[in-house]
Amino acid sequence: MTTTAPIGAGTPADPPAARRTGGRDRAVLRRIRTTPSTGFVFVLPFLLVFGLFMVWPVVQGLWMSFTDTSLALRDTAFVGFDNYTEALGDPDVWSSLGNTVFFTAVSSVPLVLVALAMALLVHSGLAGQWAWRLAFFAPYLLPVTVVTLIWTWLYQPDLGLGNQLLTTLGLDSVGWLSDESVAMWSIAALTVWWTVGFNFLLYLAALQSLPSTFDEAAALDGAGAWRRLWSVTLPQLRRTTALVAMLQVLASLKVFDQIYILTKGGPNGSTRPVLEYVYDVGFTGYRLGYASAISYLFFALVIVVSLVQLRLFRQED
Amino acid sequence: MSSRPPAQEMSAASDPVRRLSRRRLLRHTVATAGALLAAAPLSGCASPASASGASSLSVWDLFQGGDGMLMDDMIEAVSQGAGGFDVDRTILDWGPSYYTKLAMSAAGGRASDVAAMHLSRLAGYAPGGLVDPFDLDLLAEFGVTHEDFTPAVWARTQHEGTVYAIPLDVHPFIVFYDKEAAETAGLLDSSGELAPMGSPEAFLEAGRALAEATGQAGILFGHVTDTAQSWRLFAALYAQTGAAFTLPDGGPPKIDVDAAVRVVTFMKQLFDGRTNPNDLDYNGALAAFTSGRGGMAMLGEWELPTLKKAGIPLGAAAFPQVFDRPAVYTDSHSFVLPHQKDPDPARRREAHRYVAEMLKQSLTWASAGHIPAYQPVLAEPEYTALDPQSSYAEAAKAAVLDPPNWFVGAGSNFQNRMCQPLQSALLGNTSAEKAVRQMVREADALLRQPNPVA
Amino acid sequence: MSATAPTVRARRRPPREAAGSPLLLGHGRLPRVLAGTALAVLAALWLVPFVWAIATSVQSEQDVSTPGLSPLKGAFTLDAYQQILERGNVAVWALNSFLIAGLVTLITVVVSTLAAYGFSRGTFRGRRALLAVTVAAIMVPPQLLVVPLFEQMLLFGLVDTYAAVILPQVVAPMMVFILKRFFDGIPRELEEAARIDGASEFRVFRSIVLPLSRPIVAAVAIFVFIGAWNNFMWPFIVTNDPGLMTLPVGLATVKDAYGIQYAQSMASALLAALPLIVVFLLFQRRIVNSVATTGLGGS
């Protein structure tokens, strides 16, 4: 520890740093460093917004979950655990949680695998790098409403591209967003199209920073492209894959925007994710207190998922 | 009609709505620049409406398509001349999204000056203070009093004796019919209008006769995956039995199960899947009727413009009396004053004047099929000349709206949840008894939720 | 946890992706053809929605509502665009989006950079605890806070103001963390000399640390801007006045009297998509880097 001169450690009693400076300077430095408020002013603006718009709502939300706070203008009463017991017995909480988990499963897998495939293909050195990058990443730059406008049109029952294609092929048209068993898949497809570019870039960056020595060595040993992909490149991408998968699962669990705009959770609640149920209960149904309780139950789930993933991730290391 | 003399204003202002958007752009740019300079983000002065002091009246509604264009025409009409309004119209999606935004903007205290609301939704807004009361004296000053409305409708504009909504129309759930098919089936009276039915048997018989006349379906009704239609039909028929349907907070709902079972059984008999199809969705029923594949359709009168375009010999009638007393399921588009924290009295006055002036444009609105709630219009010869609108104008007198509670009304979760068991029953997946039991359970579950507006 | 410093170095390295890594495919022709085909198919799949949308937007509503697989069913016309631009809403919302995303980015970058420097170099009491809380806050999804945040805005009387849209978006613990790790990696010798010469901490920050951190600050700024530009849920919840809405919120919420018209709807979608696509074409490398560094920075 002492020999590597931890440049960043920066405590006043840091011997190597002190040793390098002269005696008089050391005194000055100590005076600067030991002023209790050093650096605090820098952190202050952040602490202010952090306290106001992060800590406050976290605490306030927790408090609200024990009250019957309403959107309507009236007094609020403390109701203890009523909201939580109601939430645990509310079938819509469970079905929306189920929908959220289902969406996470069917969107995350292709979002990781397709991104990996795209990155490997683009990285393989074919001409036109920027064009591929643009094609795959451009949708990620679109605001959600643009995406839903375009896909509403693609999924339009009579004139949309999807059903036009099917009818031209002599197949039955599909209720892309109106059939309970299809709607969530349609939304997952749209989501893959929209956000895969982000994961693709993460993979591409990882591929570009891989040391090429292993690959070169394997090539000299006569290993073919497939073999090098499986035994050299993919194992090296393990860490990245773990990270991308983790970020993706957390992002998918928080789905709201595209579903709210496209189906409002329908048909018959089959696509309603838990965040939309929070919106429906809290704003459409005025019951902000109850909505907070559902948020906190979901929050607990998110934390559990994060911790489990973090654990798996650590084990990978 | 009390339209003003055509003022020779600037001709470029032919479209007030569009013109306003550009002004709004300017106003917001200025307001934003101001907010940037003020650099006092917590002051809340960034609200463009208050910053600019602009006098345009902001109005919200949920009318698109035919209704939306007629609303544009009416706004244009009241924007003409010296006393013309400067209207800033915002249209949001029909249904829950509109009502959610309306409530949120009212809670925020910076709501629009006037908004449209289904009267059936008022119970979710007035008790919670999300809409502000009307000043009846002020309205009277502009020529509108409670005597201008039918008692059945006026009674629903109030909460604890205070008036919170001014109805623009009454829009009942009615029957449209093919005049030729009805003639062949012998269902018309001497004046060529649909003759009264009077009993469930007569209605069933009418269906059979119509099916014979068209060679295809008799009565068309689209309800599959719909979140209102089967409730409308049920509510109409149930009200005709004279039984009570009330929703007291905390539950249980007061529903006459026997009457409800009778109604659902009749609905199942009527839509037996042979004379009258039982598996149509809304658009399917509409398309079948407009292409002459059925003799009669149960629809809201708002489909009138669409049906008129179809070129069938179109007749319309208030929903026929089948059980003991006349009752027609309706709702009413009304005007409300969304809650504002510090309403400017002058603007509020303008809002009242606007509502009064819009009521006087009701004849335009009636061309969409709606029955004007403002009675003086009904007496005008232009209205009686409207065909088939005038043939169901009577419906307003037998108007039955949703039972009042905070969670009911047009586009509500309540209607949706009532429709699920009814759809199963009509599709033959469940019995009338089971469907009714589930309706009672659903209503009870909704009533058990703590009431957030009380 | 060592992915910060490489960002600077990565930029100095010759652009590897230009040369690609031909080794991966070896020298055989078959893999190359296969890879090329797969890539072309994927890219085509990803471009089809754009093509279909563009084709729809340049036709009349009547032509659009004729069934058929051909993307162009009628004469070319820019009517849809003209209609949209005349209505003016899209311009208002685009302006709002620029202002809001711009301010969010500016405030976030200033606040986060300062905080990161304070956390990196500061010695104040409670620094470790505050840093731990900040890092823990990365786990809090902002979407879960919309209900209490709305209640808070009601309390402050800020619903339907720019302040309400902007302020809750400037809290970015993740960005603080990324910047702090970067600052930790800058050798301190450079600063010590200045300190001994009597330079204030702020001067040290501004004239020594900040210039060295330009790439990472740019990356953070780009990342925050894209996020704010595309943010939907919070602006959707806190704005009801259409004049205050951002592009995504306005397009999703406000309708027009005529109902859905697909040519117009595609035209407005494409107009709304244009700004960031243009920005991407101009700053491609920077944006790609920012996603790579800040996206991976979370580890």
PDB file of N, CA, C and O in Angstrom, chain B residues 18 21-22 24-25 28-29 32 36 41-42 44 46 60 64-65 68-69 72 89-93 101 104-105 107-108 110 341, chain C residues 83 86-87 89 92 95 99 103 150 154 157-163 167 236-237 239-240 242-243 253-259:
ATOM      1  N   ARG B  18     -56.092  27.689 -34.717  1.00  0.00           N
ATOM      2  CA  ARG B  18     -54.747  27.662 -35.255  1.00  0.00           C
ATOM      3  C   ARG B  18     -53.996  28.951 -34.968  1.00  0.00           C
ATOM      4  O   ARG B  18     -52.853  28.959 -34.598  1.00  0.00           O
ATOM      5  N   SER B  21     -52.465  29.067 -31.574  1.00  0.00           N
ATOM      6  CA  SER B  21     -51.280  28.284 -31.267  1.00  0.00           C
ATOM      7  C   SER B  21     -50.016  29.083 -31.511  1.00  0.00           C
ATOM      8  O   SER B  21     -49.078  29.003 -30.757  1.00  0.00           O
ATOM      9  N   ARG B  22     -50.063  29.874 -32.568  1.00  0.00           N
ATOM     10  CA  ARG B  22     -48.866  30.643 -32.847  1.00  0.00           C
ATOM     11  C   ARG B  22     -48.645  31.711 -31.793  1.00  0.00           C
ATOM     12  O   ARG B  22     -47.545  31.947 -31.355  1.00  0.00           O
ATOM     13  N   ARG B  24     -49.515  31.425 -28.833  1.00  0.00           N
ATOM     14  CA  ARG B  24     -49.071  30.728 -27.632  1.00  0.00           C
ATOM     15  C   ARG B  24     -47.558  30.500 -27.678  1.00  0.00           C
ATOM     16  O   ARG B  24     -46.868  30.639 -26.703  1.00  0.00           O
ATOM     17  N   LEU B  25     -47.098  30.171 -28.868  1.00  0.00           N
ATOM     18  CA  LEU B  25     -45.663  29.965 -29.031  1.00  0.00           C
ATOM     19  C   LEU B  25     -44.903  31.191 -28.572  1.00  0.00           C
ATOM     20  O   LEU B  25     -43.966  31.125 -27.788  1.00  0.00           O
ATOM     21  N   HIS B  28     -45.052  31.807 -24.820  1.00  0.00           N
ATOM     22  CA  HIS B  28     -44.224  30.915 -24.020  1.00  0.00           C
ATOM     23  C   HIS B  28     -42.753  31.222 -24.168  1.00  0.00           C
ATOM     24  O   HIS B  28     -41.995  31.077 -23.228  1.00  0.00           O
ATOM     25  N   THR B  29     -42.377  31.646 -25.352  1.00  0.00           N
ATOM     26  CA  THR B  29     -40.986  32.003 -25.539  1.00  0.00           C
ATOM     27  C   THR B  29     -40.637  33.132 -24.594  1.00  0.00           C
ATOM     28  O   THR B  29     -39.621  33.103 -23.903  1.00  0.00           O
ATOM     29  N   THR B  32     -40.646  31.950 -21.007  1.00  0.00           N
ATOM     30  CA  THR B  32     -39.486  31.132 -20.694  1.00  0.00           C
ATOM     31  C   THR B  32     -38.258  31.991 -20.493  1.00  0.00           C
ATOM     32  O   THR B  32     -37.504  31.816 -19.542  1.00  0.00           O
ATOM     33  N   LEU B  36     -35.979  32.235 -17.224  1.00  0.00           N
ATOM     34  CA  LEU B  36     -34.539  32.025 -17.237  1.00  0.00           C
ATOM     35  C   LEU B  36     -33.823  33.158 -16.531  1.00  0.00           C
ATOM     36  O   LEU B  36     -32.912  32.953 -15.740  1.00  0.00           O
ATOM     37  N   PRO B  41     -35.933  29.574  -9.437  1.00  0.00           N
ATOM     38  CA  PRO B  41     -36.768  28.443  -9.860  1.00  0.00           C
ATOM     39  C   PRO B  41     -37.863  28.078  -8.865  1.00  0.00           C
ATOM     40  O   PRO B  41     -38.871  27.532  -9.242  1.00  0.00           O
ATOM     41  N   LEU B  42     -37.681  28.380  -7.604  1.00  0.00           N
ATOM     42  CA  LEU B  42     -38.680  27.956  -6.644  1.00  0.00           C
ATOM     43  C   LEU B  42     -39.836  28.933  -6.531  1.00  0.00           C
ATOM     44  O   LEU B  42     -40.829  28.659  -5.881  1.00  0.00           O
ATOM     45  N   GLY B  44     -41.936  29.784  -8.657  1.00  0.00           N
ATOM     46  CA  GLY B  44     -43.150  29.302  -9.294  1.00  0.00           C
ATOM     47  C   GLY B  44     -43.765  30.313 -10.228  1.00  0.00           C
ATOM     48  O   GLY B  44     -44.859  30.121 -10.731  1.00  0.00           O
ATOM     49  N   ALA B  46     -42.989  30.830 -13.058  1.00  0.00           N
ATOM     50  CA  ALA B  46     -42.766  30.447 -14.444  1.00  0.00           C
ATOM     51  C   ALA B  46     -44.043  30.100 -15.180  1.00  0.00           C
ATOM     52  O   ALA B  46     -44.024  29.820 -16.345  1.00  0.00           O
ATOM     53  N   TRP B  60     -60.654  23.212 -22.356  1.00  0.00           N
ATOM     54  CA  TRP B  60     -60.232  21.827 -22.580  1.00  0.00           C
ATOM     55  C   TRP B  60     -61.427  21.000 -22.988  1.00  0.00           C
ATOM     56  O   TRP B  60     -62.515  21.155 -22.429  1.00  0.00           O
ATOM     57  N   GLN B  64     -63.008  14.693 -30.648  1.00  0.00           N
ATOM     58  CA  GLN B  64     -62.265  14.526 -31.892  1.00  0.00           C
ATOM     59  C   GLN B  64     -63.232  14.083 -32.970  1.00  0.00           C
ATOM     60  O   GLN B  64     -64.373  13.739 -32.685  1.00  0.00           O
ATOM     61  N   GLY B  65     -62.771  14.058 -34.196  1.00  0.00           N
ATOM     62  CA  GLY B  65     -63.629  13.615 -35.285  1.00  0.00           C
ATOM     63  C   GLY B  65     -64.760  14.602 -35.520  1.00  0.00           C
ATOM     64  O   GLY B  65     -64.571  15.813 -35.422  1.00  0.00           O
ATOM     65  N   GLY B  68     -65.388  17.001 -32.785  1.00  0.00           N
ATOM     66  CA  GLY B  68     -64.264  17.920 -32.660  1.00  0.00           C
ATOM     67  C   GLY B  68     -64.375  19.065 -33.642  1.00  0.00           C
ATOM     68  O   GLY B  68     -64.119  20.220 -33.300  1.00  0.00           O
ATOM     69  N   MET B  69     -64.795  18.754 -34.851  1.00  0.00           N
ATOM     70  CA  MET B  69     -64.896  19.802 -35.870  1.00  0.00           C
ATOM     71  C   MET B  69     -66.075  20.728 -35.579  1.00  0.00           C
ATOM     72  O   MET B  69     -65.985  21.933 -35.773  1.00  0.00           O
ATOM     73  N   ASP B  72     -65.032  23.117 -33.052  1.00  0.00           N
ATOM     74  CA  ASP B  72     -64.260  24.176 -33.706  1.00  0.00           C
ATOM     75  C   ASP B  72     -65.183  25.237 -34.301  1.00  0.00           C
ATOM     76  O   ASP B  72     -64.957  26.435 -34.140  1.00  0.00           O
ATOM     77  N   ARG B  89     -57.937  26.489 -27.427  1.00  0.00           N
ATOM     78  CA  ARG B  89     -58.565  25.184 -27.216  1.00  0.00           C
ATOM     79  C   ARG B  89     -57.538  24.050 -27.140  1.00  0.00           C
ATOM     80  O   ARG B  89     -56.620  23.997 -27.947  1.00  0.00           O
ATOM     81  N   THR B  90     -57.712  23.170 -26.191  1.00  0.00           N
ATOM     82  CA  THR B  90     -56.860  21.988 -26.071  1.00  0.00           C
ATOM     83  C   THR B  90     -57.720  20.741 -26.113  1.00  0.00           C
ATOM     84  O   THR B  90     -58.703  20.644 -25.377  1.00  0.00           O
ATOM     85  N   ILE B  91     -57.347  19.801 -26.989  1.00  0.00           N
ATOM     86  CA  ILE B  91     -58.097  18.554 -27.085  1.00  0.00           C
ATOM     87  C   ILE B  91     -57.224  17.420 -26.561  1.00  0.00           C
ATOM     88  O   ILE B  91     -56.084  17.261 -26.983  1.00  0.00           O
ATOM     89  N   LEU B  92     -57.748  16.668 -25.636  1.00  0.00           N
ATOM     90  CA  LEU B  92     -57.029  15.492 -25.140  1.00  0.00           C
ATOM     91  C   LEU B  92     -57.824  14.251 -25.504  1.00  0.00           C
ATOM     92  O   LEU B  92     -58.999  14.317 -25.841  1.00  0.00           O
ATOM     93  N   ASP B  93     -57.136  13.104 -25.381  1.00  0.00           N
ATOM     94  CA  ASP B  93     -57.756  11.830 -25.714  1.00  0.00           C
ATOM     95  C   ASP B  93     -58.979  11.549 -24.848  1.00  0.00           C
ATOM     96  O   ASP B  93     -58.940  11.723 -23.639  1.00  0.00           O
ATOM     97  N   LYS B 101     -55.855  13.943 -16.477  1.00  0.00           N
ATOM     98  CA  LYS B 101     -55.188  15.232 -16.662  1.00  0.00           C
ATOM     99  C   LYS B 101     -56.033  16.359 -16.071  1.00  0.00           C
ATOM    100  O   LYS B 101     -55.510  17.297 -15.462  1.00  0.00           O
ATOM    101  N   MET B 104     -55.591  16.317 -12.372  1.00  0.00           N
ATOM    102  CA  MET B 104     -54.249  16.735 -11.969  1.00  0.00           C
ATOM    103  C   MET B 104     -54.052  18.230 -12.149  1.00  0.00           C
ATOM    104  O   MET B 104     -53.416  18.882 -11.327  1.00  0.00           O
ATOM    105  N   SER B 105     -54.599  18.759 -13.240  1.00  0.00           N
ATOM    106  CA  SER B 105     -54.428  20.197 -13.450  1.00  0.00           C
ATOM    107  C   SER B 105     -55.223  20.979 -12.410  1.00  0.00           C
ATOM    108  O   SER B 105     -54.789  22.020 -11.927  1.00  0.00           O
ATOM    109  N   ALA B 107     -55.914  19.914  -9.326  1.00  0.00           N
ATOM    110  CA  ALA B 107     -55.195  19.796  -8.062  1.00  0.00           C
ATOM    111  C   ALA B 107     -54.010  20.755  -8.037  1.00  0.00           C
ATOM    112  O   ALA B 107     -53.670  21.320  -7.001  1.00  0.00           O
ATOM    113  N   GLY B 108     -53.394  20.941  -9.214  1.00  0.00           N
ATOM    114  CA  GLY B 108     -52.246  21.835  -9.312  1.00  0.00           C
ATOM    115  C   GLY B 108     -52.623  23.302  -9.226  1.00  0.00           C
ATOM    116  O   GLY B 108     -51.768  24.148  -9.009  1.00  0.00           O
ATOM    117  N   ARG B 110     -53.631  25.366 -11.550  1.00  0.00           N
ATOM    118  CA  ARG B 110     -53.442  26.211 -12.736  1.00  0.00           C
ATOM    119  C   ARG B 110     -54.226  25.650 -13.911  1.00  0.00           C
ATOM    120  O   ARG B 110     -53.748  25.613 -15.036  1.00  0.00           O
ATOM    121  N   LYS B 341     -56.497  28.028  -8.116  1.00  0.00           N
ATOM    122  CA  LYS B 341     -56.155  28.489  -6.776  1.00  0.00           C
ATOM    123  C   LYS B 341     -56.558  29.948  -6.572  1.00  0.00           C
ATOM    124  O   LYS B 341     -57.188  30.286  -5.588  1.00  0.00           O
TER     125      LYS B 341
ATOM    126  N   GLN C  83     -49.340  20.977 -42.802  1.00  0.00           N
ATOM    127  CA  GLN C  83     -50.410  21.005 -41.797  1.00  0.00           C
ATOM    128  C   GLN C  83     -49.846  21.059 -40.378  1.00  0.00           C
ATOM    129  O   GLN C  83     -50.280  21.842 -39.554  1.00  0.00           O
ATOM    130  N   GLU C  86     -48.167  24.363 -39.642  1.00  0.00           N
ATOM    131  CA  GLU C  86     -49.126  25.459 -39.490  1.00  0.00           C
ATOM    132  C   GLU C  86     -49.793  25.435 -38.135  1.00  0.00           C
ATOM    133  O   GLU C  86     -50.117  26.467 -37.568  1.00  0.00           O
ATOM    134  N   ARG C  87     -50.034  24.235 -37.646  1.00  0.00           N
ATOM    135  CA  ARG C  87     -50.705  24.141 -36.353  1.00  0.00           C
ATOM    136  C   ARG C  87     -49.810  24.702 -35.242  1.00  0.00           C
ATOM    137  O   ARG C  87     -50.292  25.167 -34.231  1.00  0.00           O
ATOM    138  N   ASN C  89     -48.025  23.571 -32.889  1.00  0.00           N
ATOM    139  CA  ASN C  89     -47.755  22.892 -31.624  1.00  0.00           C
ATOM    140  C   ASN C  89     -46.370  22.271 -31.575  1.00  0.00           C
ATOM    141  O   ASN C  89     -45.677  22.371 -30.571  1.00  0.00           O
ATOM    142  N   VAL C  92     -43.742  24.675 -30.685  1.00  0.00           N
ATOM    143  CA  VAL C  92     -43.761  25.049 -29.263  1.00  0.00           C
ATOM    144  C   VAL C  92     -43.102  23.962 -28.430  1.00  0.00           C
ATOM    145  O   VAL C  92     -42.267  24.227 -27.560  1.00  0.00           O
ATOM    146  N   LEU C  95     -39.355  23.722 -28.876  1.00  0.00           N
ATOM    147  CA  LEU C  95     -38.700  24.808 -28.142  1.00  0.00           C
ATOM    148  C   LEU C  95     -38.627  24.453 -26.658  1.00  0.00           C
ATOM    149  O   LEU C  95     -37.584  24.590 -26.008  1.00  0.00           O
ATOM    150  N   LEU C  99     -35.258  23.954 -24.387  1.00  0.00           N
ATOM    151  CA  LEU C  99     -35.032  24.731 -23.165  1.00  0.00           C
ATOM    152  C   LEU C  99     -34.880  23.825 -21.959  1.00  0.00           C
ATOM    153  O   LEU C  99     -33.959  23.968 -21.158  1.00  0.00           O
ATOM    154  N   LEU C 103     -31.460  23.240 -20.011  1.00  0.00           N
ATOM    155  CA  LEU C 103     -31.295  23.672 -18.614  1.00  0.00           C
ATOM    156  C   LEU C 103     -30.984  22.491 -17.698  1.00  0.00           C
ATOM    157  O   LEU C 103     -30.150  22.606 -16.803  1.00  0.00           O
ATOM    158  N   PHE C 150     -44.844  14.549  -7.217  1.00  0.00           N
ATOM    159  CA  PHE C 150     -46.007  15.342  -7.621  1.00  0.00           C
ATOM    160  C   PHE C 150     -46.631  16.009  -6.402  1.00  0.00           C
ATOM    161  O   PHE C 150     -46.989  17.183  -6.436  1.00  0.00           O
ATOM    162  N   LEU C 154     -47.160  19.912  -5.675  1.00  0.00           N
ATOM    163  CA  LEU C 154     -48.430  20.508  -5.252  1.00  0.00           C
ATOM    164  C   LEU C 154     -48.186  21.413  -4.048  1.00  0.00           C
ATOM    165  O   LEU C 154     -48.686  22.531  -3.968  1.00  0.00           O
ATOM    166  N   GLY C 157     -46.615  24.483  -4.932  1.00  0.00           N
ATOM    167  CA  GLY C 157     -47.401  25.235  -5.906  1.00  0.00           C
ATOM    168  C   GLY C 157     -46.705  25.322  -7.251  1.00  0.00           C
ATOM    169  O   GLY C 157     -46.812  26.320  -7.950  1.00  0.00           O
ATOM    170  N   LEU C 158     -45.972  24.291  -7.616  1.00  0.00           N
ATOM    171  CA  LEU C 158     -45.170  24.363  -8.843  1.00  0.00           C
ATOM    172  C   LEU C 158     -45.725  23.544  -9.999  1.00  0.00           C
ATOM    173  O   LEU C 158     -45.131  23.537 -11.075  1.00  0.00           O
ATOM    174  N   VAL C 159     -46.836  22.819  -9.788  1.00  0.00           N
ATOM    175  CA  VAL C 159     -47.374  22.016 -10.884  1.00  0.00           C
ATOM    176  C   VAL C 159     -47.665  22.940 -12.066  1.00  0.00           C
ATOM    177  O   VAL C 159     -48.168  24.050 -11.884  1.00  0.00           O
ATOM    178  N   ASP C 160     -47.309  22.477 -13.269  1.00  0.00           N
ATOM    179  CA  ASP C 160     -47.449  23.296 -14.478  1.00  0.00           C
ATOM    180  C   ASP C 160     -46.522  24.505 -14.489  1.00  0.00           C
ATOM    181  O   ASP C 160     -46.929  25.624 -14.806  1.00  0.00           O
ATOM    182  N   THR C 161     -45.268  24.280 -14.114  1.00  0.00           N
ATOM    183  CA  THR C 161     -44.244  25.310 -14.303  1.00  0.00           C
ATOM    184  C   THR C 161     -43.005  24.633 -14.874  1.00  0.00           C
ATOM    185  O   THR C 161     -42.832  23.429 -14.741  1.00  0.00           O
ATOM    186  N   TYR C 162     -42.144  25.431 -15.505  1.00  0.00           N
ATOM    187  CA  TYR C 162     -40.891  24.877 -16.003  1.00  0.00           C
ATOM    188  C   TYR C 162     -40.045  24.349 -14.855  1.00  0.00           C
ATOM    189  O   TYR C 162     -39.368  23.329 -14.974  1.00  0.00           O
ATOM    190  N   ALA C 163     -40.072  25.056 -13.731  1.00  0.00           N
ATOM    191  CA  ALA C 163     -39.252  24.646 -12.590  1.00  0.00           C
ATOM    192  C   ALA C 163     -39.585  23.216 -12.189  1.00  0.00           C
ATOM    193  O   ALA C 163     -38.694  22.416 -11.904  1.00  0.00           O
ATOM    194  N   LEU C 167     -36.310  20.817 -12.241  1.00  0.00           N
ATOM    195  CA  LEU C 167     -35.544  20.584 -11.008  1.00  0.00           C
ATOM    196  C   LEU C 167     -35.394  19.116 -10.614  1.00  0.00           C
ATOM    197  O   LEU C 167     -34.285  18.674 -10.328  1.00  0.00           O
ATOM    198  N   PHE C 236     -44.574  14.320 -18.300  1.00  0.00           N
ATOM    199  CA  PHE C 236     -45.966  13.984 -18.604  1.00  0.00           C
ATOM    200  C   PHE C 236     -46.829  14.187 -17.363  1.00  0.00           C
ATOM    201  O   PHE C 236     -47.948  14.690 -17.436  1.00  0.00           O
ATOM    202  N   ILE C 237     -46.301  13.804 -16.213  1.00  0.00           N
ATOM    203  CA  ILE C 237     -47.107  13.891 -15.009  1.00  0.00           C
ATOM    204  C   ILE C 237     -47.235  15.325 -14.508  1.00  0.00           C
ATOM    205  O   ILE C 237     -48.290  15.737 -14.048  1.00  0.00           O
ATOM    206  N   THR C 239     -46.886  18.265 -16.192  1.00  0.00           N
ATOM    207  CA  THR C 239     -47.415  19.341 -17.041  1.00  0.00           C
ATOM    208  C   THR C 239     -48.789  18.973 -17.581  1.00  0.00           C
ATOM    209  O   THR C 239     -48.986  17.880 -18.104  1.00  0.00           O
ATOM    210  N   ASN C 240     -49.712  19.876 -17.439  1.00  0.00           N
ATOM    211  CA  ASN C 240     -51.042  19.704 -18.013  1.00  0.00           C
ATOM    212  C   ASN C 240     -51.312  20.773 -19.068  1.00  0.00           C
ATOM    213  O   ASN C 240     -52.102  20.576 -19.966  1.00  0.00           O
ATOM    214  N   PRO C 242     -50.702  22.509 -22.260  1.00  0.00           N
ATOM    215  CA  PRO C 242     -50.012  22.085 -23.485  1.00  0.00           C
ATOM    216  C   PRO C 242     -48.880  23.028 -23.859  1.00  0.00           C
ATOM    217  O   PRO C 242     -47.929  22.621 -24.513  1.00  0.00           O
ATOM    218  N   GLY C 243     -48.976  24.294 -23.438  1.00  0.00           N
ATOM    219  CA  GLY C 243     -47.931  25.249 -23.778  1.00  0.00           C
ATOM    220  C   GLY C 243     -46.622  24.972 -23.066  1.00  0.00           C
ATOM    221  O   GLY C 243     -45.590  25.541 -23.405  1.00  0.00           O
ATOM    222  N   THR C 253     -50.032  13.497 -25.841  1.00  0.00           N
ATOM    223  CA  THR C 253     -51.181  13.916 -25.051  1.00  0.00           C
ATOM    224  C   THR C 253     -52.201  14.711 -25.852  1.00  0.00           C
ATOM    225  O   THR C 253     -53.396  14.454 -25.769  1.00  0.00           O
ATOM    226  N   VAL C 254     -51.718  15.699 -26.576  1.00  0.00           N
ATOM    227  CA  VAL C 254     -52.639  16.629 -27.217  1.00  0.00           C
ATOM    228  C   VAL C 254     -53.085  16.089 -28.575  1.00  0.00           C
ATOM    229  O   VAL C 254     -52.276  15.613 -29.355  1.00  0.00           O
ATOM    230  N   LYS C 255     -54.373  16.140 -28.823  1.00  0.00           N
ATOM    231  CA  LYS C 255     -54.922  15.630 -30.083  1.00  0.00           C
ATOM    232  C   LYS C 255     -55.442  16.800 -30.901  1.00  0.00           C
ATOM    233  O   LYS C 255     -55.499  17.926 -30.428  1.00  0.00           O
ATOM    234  N   ASP C 256     -55.835  16.523 -32.133  1.00  0.00           N
ATOM    235  CA  ASP C 256     -56.512  17.597 -32.843  1.00  0.00           C
ATOM    236  C   ASP C 256     -57.919  17.179 -33.215  1.00  0.00           C
ATOM    237  O   ASP C 256     -58.282  16.014 -33.096  1.00  0.00           O
ATOM    238  N   ALA C 257     -58.684  18.169 -33.611  1.00  0.00           N
ATOM    239  CA  ALA C 257     -60.115  17.971 -33.790  1.00  0.00           C
ATOM    240  C   ALA C 257     -60.432  16.864 -34.794  1.00  0.00           C
ATOM    241  O   ALA C 257     -61.477  16.247 -34.721  1.00  0.00           O
ATOM    242  N   TYR C 258     -59.516  16.584 -35.709  1.00  0.00           N
ATOM    243  CA  TYR C 258     -59.869  15.700 -36.805  1.00  0.00           C
ATOM    244  C   TYR C 258     -59.684  14.223 -36.503  1.00  0.00           C
ATOM    245  O   TYR C 258     -60.066  13.383 -37.283  1.00  0.00           O
ATOM    246  N   GLY C 259     -59.068  13.907 -35.370  1.00  0.00           N
ATOM    247  CA  GLY C 259     -58.816  12.498 -35.091  1.00  0.00           C
ATOM    248  C   GLY C 259     -57.512  12.054 -35.731  1.00  0.00           C
ATOM    249  O   GLY C 259     -56.767  12.868 -36.283  1.00  0.00           O
TER     250      GLY C 259
END
